[in-house]
CSV table of C-alpha atoms in Angstrom, one decimal:
chain,number,residue,atom,x,y,z
A,1,MET,CA,127.1,119.6,57.7
A,2,ILE,CA,124.2,122.0,58.3
A,3,THR,CA,122.4,121.3,61.5
A,4,ILE,CA,119.3,123.2,62.6
A,5,ASP,CA,117.8,122.7,66.1
A,6,SER,CA,114.7,124.1,67.5
A,7,HIS,CA,115.8,123.9,71.1
A,8,GLU,CA,118.2,126.2,72.9
A,9,HIS,CA,120.8,123.5,73.8
A,10,PRO,CA,121.3,121.1,70.9
A,11,ASP,CA,123.3,118.7,73.0
A,12,ARG,CA,120.3,118.0,75.3
A,13,LEU,CA,116.6,118.0,75.0
A,14,PRO,CA,114.2,120.1,77.2
A,15,GLU,CA,113.5,118.3,80.5
A,16,ARG,CA,110.5,116.1,80.2
A,17,ARG,CA,107.5,116.6,82.5
A,18,ALA,CA,106.5,113.8,84.8
A,19,GLY,CA,103.6,111.6,83.5
A,20,THR,CA,104.4,112.1,79.8
A,21,VAL,CA,105.3,109.8,77.0
A,22,ARG,CA,108.2,111.0,74.7
A,23,ILE,CA,107.9,110.1,71.0
A,24,ALA,CA,110.9,110.4,68.7
A,25,SER,CA,110.1,110.4,65.0
A,26,ILE,CA,112.8,110.0,62.4
A,27,ASP,CA,112.9,110.3,58.7
A,28,VAL,CA,115.9,110.0,56.3
A,29,GLU,CA,116.3,111.1,52.7
A,30,TRP,CA,118.7,109.5,50.3
A,31,THR,CA,119.6,109.4,46.6
A,32,LYS,CA,118.5,106.2,44.9
A,33,ASN,CA,120.7,104.1,42.7
A,34,TYR,CA,119.4,100.5,42.4
A,35,ARG,CA,121.8,99.5,39.6
A,36,ILE,CA,124.6,98.8,42.1
A,37,LYS,CA,124.5,97.1,45.5
A,38,ASN,CA,124.1,99.5,48.4
A,39,GLY,CA,123.9,102.4,45.9
A,40,ASN,CA,121.5,104.5,47.9
A,41,ARG,CA,123.2,107.5,49.6
A,42,PRO,CA,121.7,109.3,52.6
A,43,PHE,CA,122.1,113.1,52.6
A,44,CYS,CA,119.5,114.5,55.0
A,45,TYR,CA,117.5,113.4,58.1
A,46,SER,CA,115.4,114.9,60.8
A,47,ILE,CA,114.1,113.9,64.2
A,48,VAL,CA,111.0,115.3,65.9
A,49,TRP,CA,110.3,115.0,69.6
A,50,LEU,CA,106.8,115.1,71.1
A,51,ASP,CA,106.0,114.8,74.8
A,52,LEU,CA,102.4,113.7,75.4
A,53,PRO,CA,100.5,113.0,78.6
A,54,SER,CA,100.3,109.3,79.3
A,55,GLY,CA,97.0,107.5,79.7
A,56,THR,CA,95.0,109.9,77.6
A,57,SER,CA,94.5,111.2,74.1
A,58,THR,CA,95.8,114.8,73.6
A,59,ASP,CA,94.8,117.2,70.9
A,60,LEU,CA,98.0,117.4,68.9
A,61,ALA,CA,97.3,120.8,67.4
A,62,ASP,CA,98.1,122.2,70.9
A,63,VAL,CA,101.3,120.3,71.5
A,64,PRO,CA,104.7,122.0,70.8
A,65,TYR,CA,107.4,119.9,69.2
A,66,ALA,CA,111.2,120.0,69.2
A,67,PHE,CA,113.3,119.0,66.2
A,68,THR,CA,116.8,118.6,64.8
A,69,SER,CA,117.4,118.7,61.0
A,70,VAL,CA,120.8,117.7,59.4
A,71,TYR,CA,121.8,118.1,55.8
A,72,VAL,CA,125.2,117.5,54.1
A,73,GLU,CA,127.0,120.6,52.7
A,74,ASP,CA,128.9,118.2,50.4
A,75,PRO,CA,128.3,114.6,49.4
A,76,ALA,CA,131.7,113.8,50.9
A,77,GLU,CA,130.1,114.3,54.4
A,78,LYS,CA,128.0,111.2,54.0
A,79,ASN,CA,129.9,109.3,56.7
A,80,ASP,CA,129.5,112.2,59.1
A,81,LEU,CA,125.8,112.3,58.4
A,82,VAL,CA,125.5,108.5,59.1
A,83,ALA,CA,127.4,108.9,62.4
A,84,SER,CA,125.2,111.8,63.4
A,85,ALA,CA,122.0,109.8,62.6
A,86,ALA,CA,123.4,106.8,64.6
A,87,ALA,CA,124.1,109.1,67.6
A,88,THR,CA,120.6,110.5,67.2
A,89,LEU,CA,119.1,107.0,67.3
A,90,ARG,CA,121.1,106.3,70.4
A,91,ALA,CA,119.8,109.4,72.1
A,92,ALA,CA,116.2,108.4,71.1
A,93,SER,CA,116.8,105.0,72.6
A,94,ASP,CA,118.0,106.6,75.8
A,95,GLN,CA,115.4,109.4,76.1
A,96,ALA,CA,112.2,108.3,74.2
A,97,ASP,CA,109.5,105.8,75.2
A,98,LEU,CA,108.5,105.3,71.5
A,99,ILE,CA,110.5,105.6,68.3
A,100,THR,CA,108.7,105.8,65.0
A,101,GLY,CA,109.3,106.3,61.3
A,102,HIS,CA,107.4,105.5,58.1
A,103,GLN,CA,109.0,102.4,56.6
A,104,LEU,CA,111.7,103.0,59.1
A,105,CYS,CA,113.3,99.7,58.2
A,106,SER,CA,114.4,101.2,54.9
A,107,ASP,CA,115.9,104.3,56.5
A,108,LEU,CA,117.8,102.1,59.0
A,109,ALA,CA,119.0,99.8,56.2
A,110,VAL,CA,120.4,102.7,54.1
A,111,LEU,CA,122.2,104.2,57.1
A,112,ASP,CA,123.6,100.8,58.0
A,113,ALA,CA,124.8,100.0,54.4
A,114,ASN,CA,126.6,103.4,54.3
A,115,ALA,CA,128.3,103.2,57.7
A,116,PRO,CA,132.1,102.9,57.2
A,117,HIS,CA,132.2,100.2,59.9
A,118,ASP,CA,129.7,98.1,62.0
A,119,ASP,CA,127.8,100.6,64.1
A,120,ALA,CA,126.3,99.2,67.3
A,121,ASP,CA,123.6,101.9,67.5
A,122,LEU,CA,122.3,101.1,64.0
A,123,THR,CA,122.5,97.3,64.6
A,124,ARG,CA,120.5,97.8,67.8
A,125,ALA,CA,117.9,100.0,66.1
A,126,ARG,CA,117.4,97.4,63.4
A,127,ALA,CA,117.0,94.7,65.9
A,128,TYR,CA,114.4,96.7,67.9
A,129,TRP,CA,112.5,97.4,64.7
A,130,LYS,CA,112.3,93.6,63.9
A,131,GLN,CA,111.2,92.8,67.4
A,132,ARG,CA,108.8,95.7,67.8
A,133,ARG,CA,105.7,93.5,68.1
A,134,THR,CA,107.1,91.5,71.0
A,135,SER,CA,106.1,92.4,74.6
A,136,ASP,CA,109.4,93.4,76.3
A,137,PRO,CA,108.8,96.1,78.9
A,138,ASP,CA,112.5,96.7,79.1
A,139,ALA,CA,113.0,97.5,75.4
A,140,VAL,CA,112.3,100.8,73.8
A,141,GLN,CA,109.0,100.6,71.8
A,142,TYR,CA,109.1,101.0,68.0
A,143,VAL,CA,106.1,101.8,65.8
A,144,ASP,CA,106.4,101.8,62.0
A,145,THR,CA,103.5,103.8,60.7
A,146,ARG,CA,103.6,102.0,57.3
A,147,TYR,CA,102.9,98.6,58.8
A,148,ASP,CA,101.4,99.2,62.3
A,149,ALA,CA,98.6,101.7,61.6
A,150,GLY,CA,96.4,99.5,59.6
A,151,HIS,CA,93.6,99.3,62.2
A,152,LEU,CA,93.0,103.0,61.6
A,153,LEU,CA,92.8,102.8,57.8
A,154,THR,CA,90.3,101.6,55.1
A,155,GLY,CA,92.4,102.5,52.1
A,156,THR,CA,95.0,100.1,50.5
A,157,SER,CA,97.8,102.6,50.0
A,158,ARG,CA,100.4,102.9,52.7
A,159,ARG,CA,102.3,105.8,51.2
A,160,LEU,CA,102.7,108.4,54.0
A,161,VAL,CA,100.9,111.1,52.1
A,162,ASP,CA,97.9,108.8,51.5
A,163,VAL,CA,97.8,107.6,55.1
A,164,CYS,CA,97.9,111.2,56.4
A,165,THR,CA,95.2,112.3,53.9
A,166,GLU,CA,92.9,109.5,55.0
A,167,LEU,CA,93.3,110.3,58.6
A,168,GLY,CA,92.7,114.1,58.1
A,169,LEU,CA,96.2,115.4,58.2
A,170,ASP,CA,96.9,118.0,55.6
A,171,VAL,CA,100.4,117.3,54.4
A,172,THR,CA,100.4,119.3,51.1
A,173,GLN,CA,103.9,119.3,49.7
A,174,PRO,CA,104.4,122.5,47.7
A,175,GLU,CA,108.2,121.8,47.5
A,176,LEU,CA,107.6,119.1,44.9
A,177,ARG,CA,105.4,121.2,42.6
A,178,GLY,CA,106.9,121.0,39.1
A,179,THR,CA,110.0,119.2,40.4
A,180,SER,CA,111.3,116.2,42.4
A,181,MET,CA,113.4,115.7,45.5
A,182,PRO,CA,116.4,114.4,43.5
A,183,ALA,CA,116.3,117.5,41.3
A,184,LEU,CA,116.1,119.8,44.4
A,185,HIS,CA,119.0,118.0,46.0
A,186,ARG,CA,121.1,118.4,42.8
A,187,ARG,CA,120.3,122.1,42.8
A,188,TRP,CA,122.1,122.2,46.1
A,189,THR,CA,125.0,119.9,45.4
A,190,ASP,CA,125.7,121.1,41.9
A,191,ASP,CA,124.7,124.8,42.0
A,192,ALA,CA,124.7,125.7,45.8
A,193,ASP,CA,121.0,126.6,45.4
A,194,THR,CA,120.0,127.2,49.0
A,195,GLU,CA,116.3,127.2,48.3
A,196,GLY,CA,116.6,123.7,46.8
A,197,ARG,CA,118.2,122.5,50.1
A,198,GLU,CA,115.6,124.3,52.2
A,199,ARG,CA,112.7,122.8,50.3
A,200,VAL,CA,114.1,119.3,51.0
A,201,SER,CA,114.7,120.0,54.6
A,202,VAL,CA,111.1,121.3,55.1
A,203,LEU,CA,109.8,118.3,53.2
A,204,ASN,CA,111.8,116.0,55.4
A,205,LEU,CA,110.7,117.6,58.6
A,206,ARG,CA,107.1,117.4,57.5
A,207,HIS,CA,107.6,113.6,57.1
A,208,SER,CA,108.9,113.3,60.6
A,209,LEU,CA,106.2,115.5,62.2
A,210,SER,CA,103.3,113.8,60.4
A,211,THR,CA,104.7,110.4,61.2
A,212,ALA,CA,104.8,111.4,64.9
A,213,TYR,CA,101.2,112.3,64.7
A,214,VAL,CA,100.2,109.0,63.0
A,215,ALA,CA,102.1,107.1,65.6
A,216,ALA,CA,100.5,109.0,68.5
A,217,ARG,CA,97.1,108.2,67.0
A,218,THR,CA,98.1,104.6,66.5
A,219,GLU,CA,98.9,104.2,70.1
A,220,GLY,CA,95.9,106.2,71.4
A,221,LEU,CA,98.1,109.1,72.7
A,222,GLY,CA,96.8,111.8,70.4
A,223,HIS,CA,94.0,113.0,68.1
A,224,TRP,CA,93.0,116.1,66.1
A,225,ASP,CA,89.9,117.9,65.1
A,226,PRO,CA,87.6,115.7,62.9
A,227,ASP,CA,87.7,118.4,60.2
A,228,GLY,CA,91.5,117.8,59.9
A,229,LEU,CA,94.8,119.3,61.0
A,230,ASN,CA,97.0,121.5,58.9
A,231,VAL,CA,100.4,120.0,59.5
A,232,ASN,CA,102.1,122.8,57.5
A,233,ARG,CA,100.6,125.3,60.0
A,234,VAL,CA,102.0,123.4,62.9
A,235,LEU,CA,105.4,122.9,61.1
A,236,SER,CA,105.6,126.7,60.4
A,237,HIS,CA,105.0,127.7,63.9
A,238,GLY,CA,107.4,125.2,65.5
A,239,ALA,CA,110.2,125.9,62.9
A,240,ASN,CA,109.7,129.6,62.7
A,241,GLY,CA,112.9,131.3,61.5
A,242,ALA,CA,114.7,128.0,60.6
A,243,TRP,CA,114.4,128.3,56.8
A,244,ASP,CA,113.5,131.2,54.5
A,245,TRP,CA,111.4,128.8,52.5
A,246,LEU,CA,108.8,128.9,55.3
A,247,THR,CA,108.1,132.6,54.4
A,248,HIS,CA,107.9,132.0,50.7
A,249,PRO,CA,104.4,132.8,49.3
A,250,THR,CA,104.1,129.3,47.8
A,251,PHE,CA,104.4,127.9,51.3
A,252,THR,CA,102.6,130.6,53.4
A,253,LYS,CA,99.4,130.4,51.3
A,254,LEU,CA,98.9,126.9,52.6
A,255,LEU,CA,98.6,128.1,56.2
A,256,GLU,CA,95.2,129.7,56.0
A,257,GLY,CA,91.8,128.3,55.2
A,258,PRO,CA,90.3,124.8,55.7
A,259,CYS,CA,92.3,121.6,55.9
A,260,ARG,CA,92.8,120.4,52.3
A,261,SER,CA,92.8,116.8,53.2
A,262,ALA,CA,89.0,117.0,53.9
A,263,THR,CA,88.4,117.5,50.2
A,264,ALA,CA,91.4,115.8,48.7
A,265,PRO,CA,90.5,113.3,45.9
A,266,LEU,CA,91.3,109.6,46.7
A,267,SER,CA,93.7,107.9,44.4
A,268,PRO,CA,92.8,104.5,42.8
A,269,SER,CA,95.1,102.8,45.3
A,270,LYS,CA,92.9,104.0,48.2
A,271,ALA,CA,89.9,101.8,47.4
A,272,HIS,CA,88.2,101.3,50.7
A,273,LYS,CA,88.4,98.0,52.6
A,274,GLN,CA,87.8,96.8,56.1
A,275,PRO,CA,90.4,98.1,58.7
A,276,ALA,CA,93.0,95.7,59.8
A,277,ARG,CA,93.1,94.3,63.3
A,278,ARG,CA,95.0,96.5,65.7
A,279,ARG,CA,98.5,95.2,66.3
A,280,SER,CA,99.5,93.8,69.7
A,281,SER,CA,100.5,96.6,72.1
A,282,THR,CA,104.0,96.6,73.5
A,283,HIS,CA,103.2,99.0,76.3
């Protein structure tokens, strides 16, 4: 497998400062086959770590992040990727105060369905997700930004890109211009096209990073300028040197100028409505 870490010692995270809340944000990509039972196959995942001061809302544009990105070199490594993701979830449960993902239940279900045997870490994570709205001070807190951020939103769509756009996060995805994620992944598995793999890795990391920001906003831990936050700019800075795709002109031209989300057109699915009530806190 191809593993890329932002921190110096991949086997351990940087020491957390006192008085901070550690967020772990996870996103998994998989090939989709709904014609057979459990036909979806995971091939890539990433985790982003954010340490934020507790008891206040921090400008997230100024906060560094750490990450790990994992991608299979060959589809036969699926079991290894599942084991790696399960170990990552265990580390998040041990080291984070809040674990988040966007429709994380689906990511966990795909990982669990592809595990070669019952995995206690995946079982525990799925149980925590189901119980995330209960007040248990001894349990790690889970926030699913697809279902738990409704009090921030007026649009009906809960796609991550729509949620981010409504909240002023610029998550423009140049990787998918003229193609699709399955096509990019096939370019890697069938033709060893490195750029195809790198595009998916960056797309996946953007999902994890933007989800972390939405979760921080959901919990009152973070904010950004009312004019918007260019997530690609933050991603590029924190992942500098990780992938050649980050220096491609198609990507770098997104890093300057105003936040595109401020002028992005709303899709029909984003007809405005009254915000939902804030979910019960599990702090």
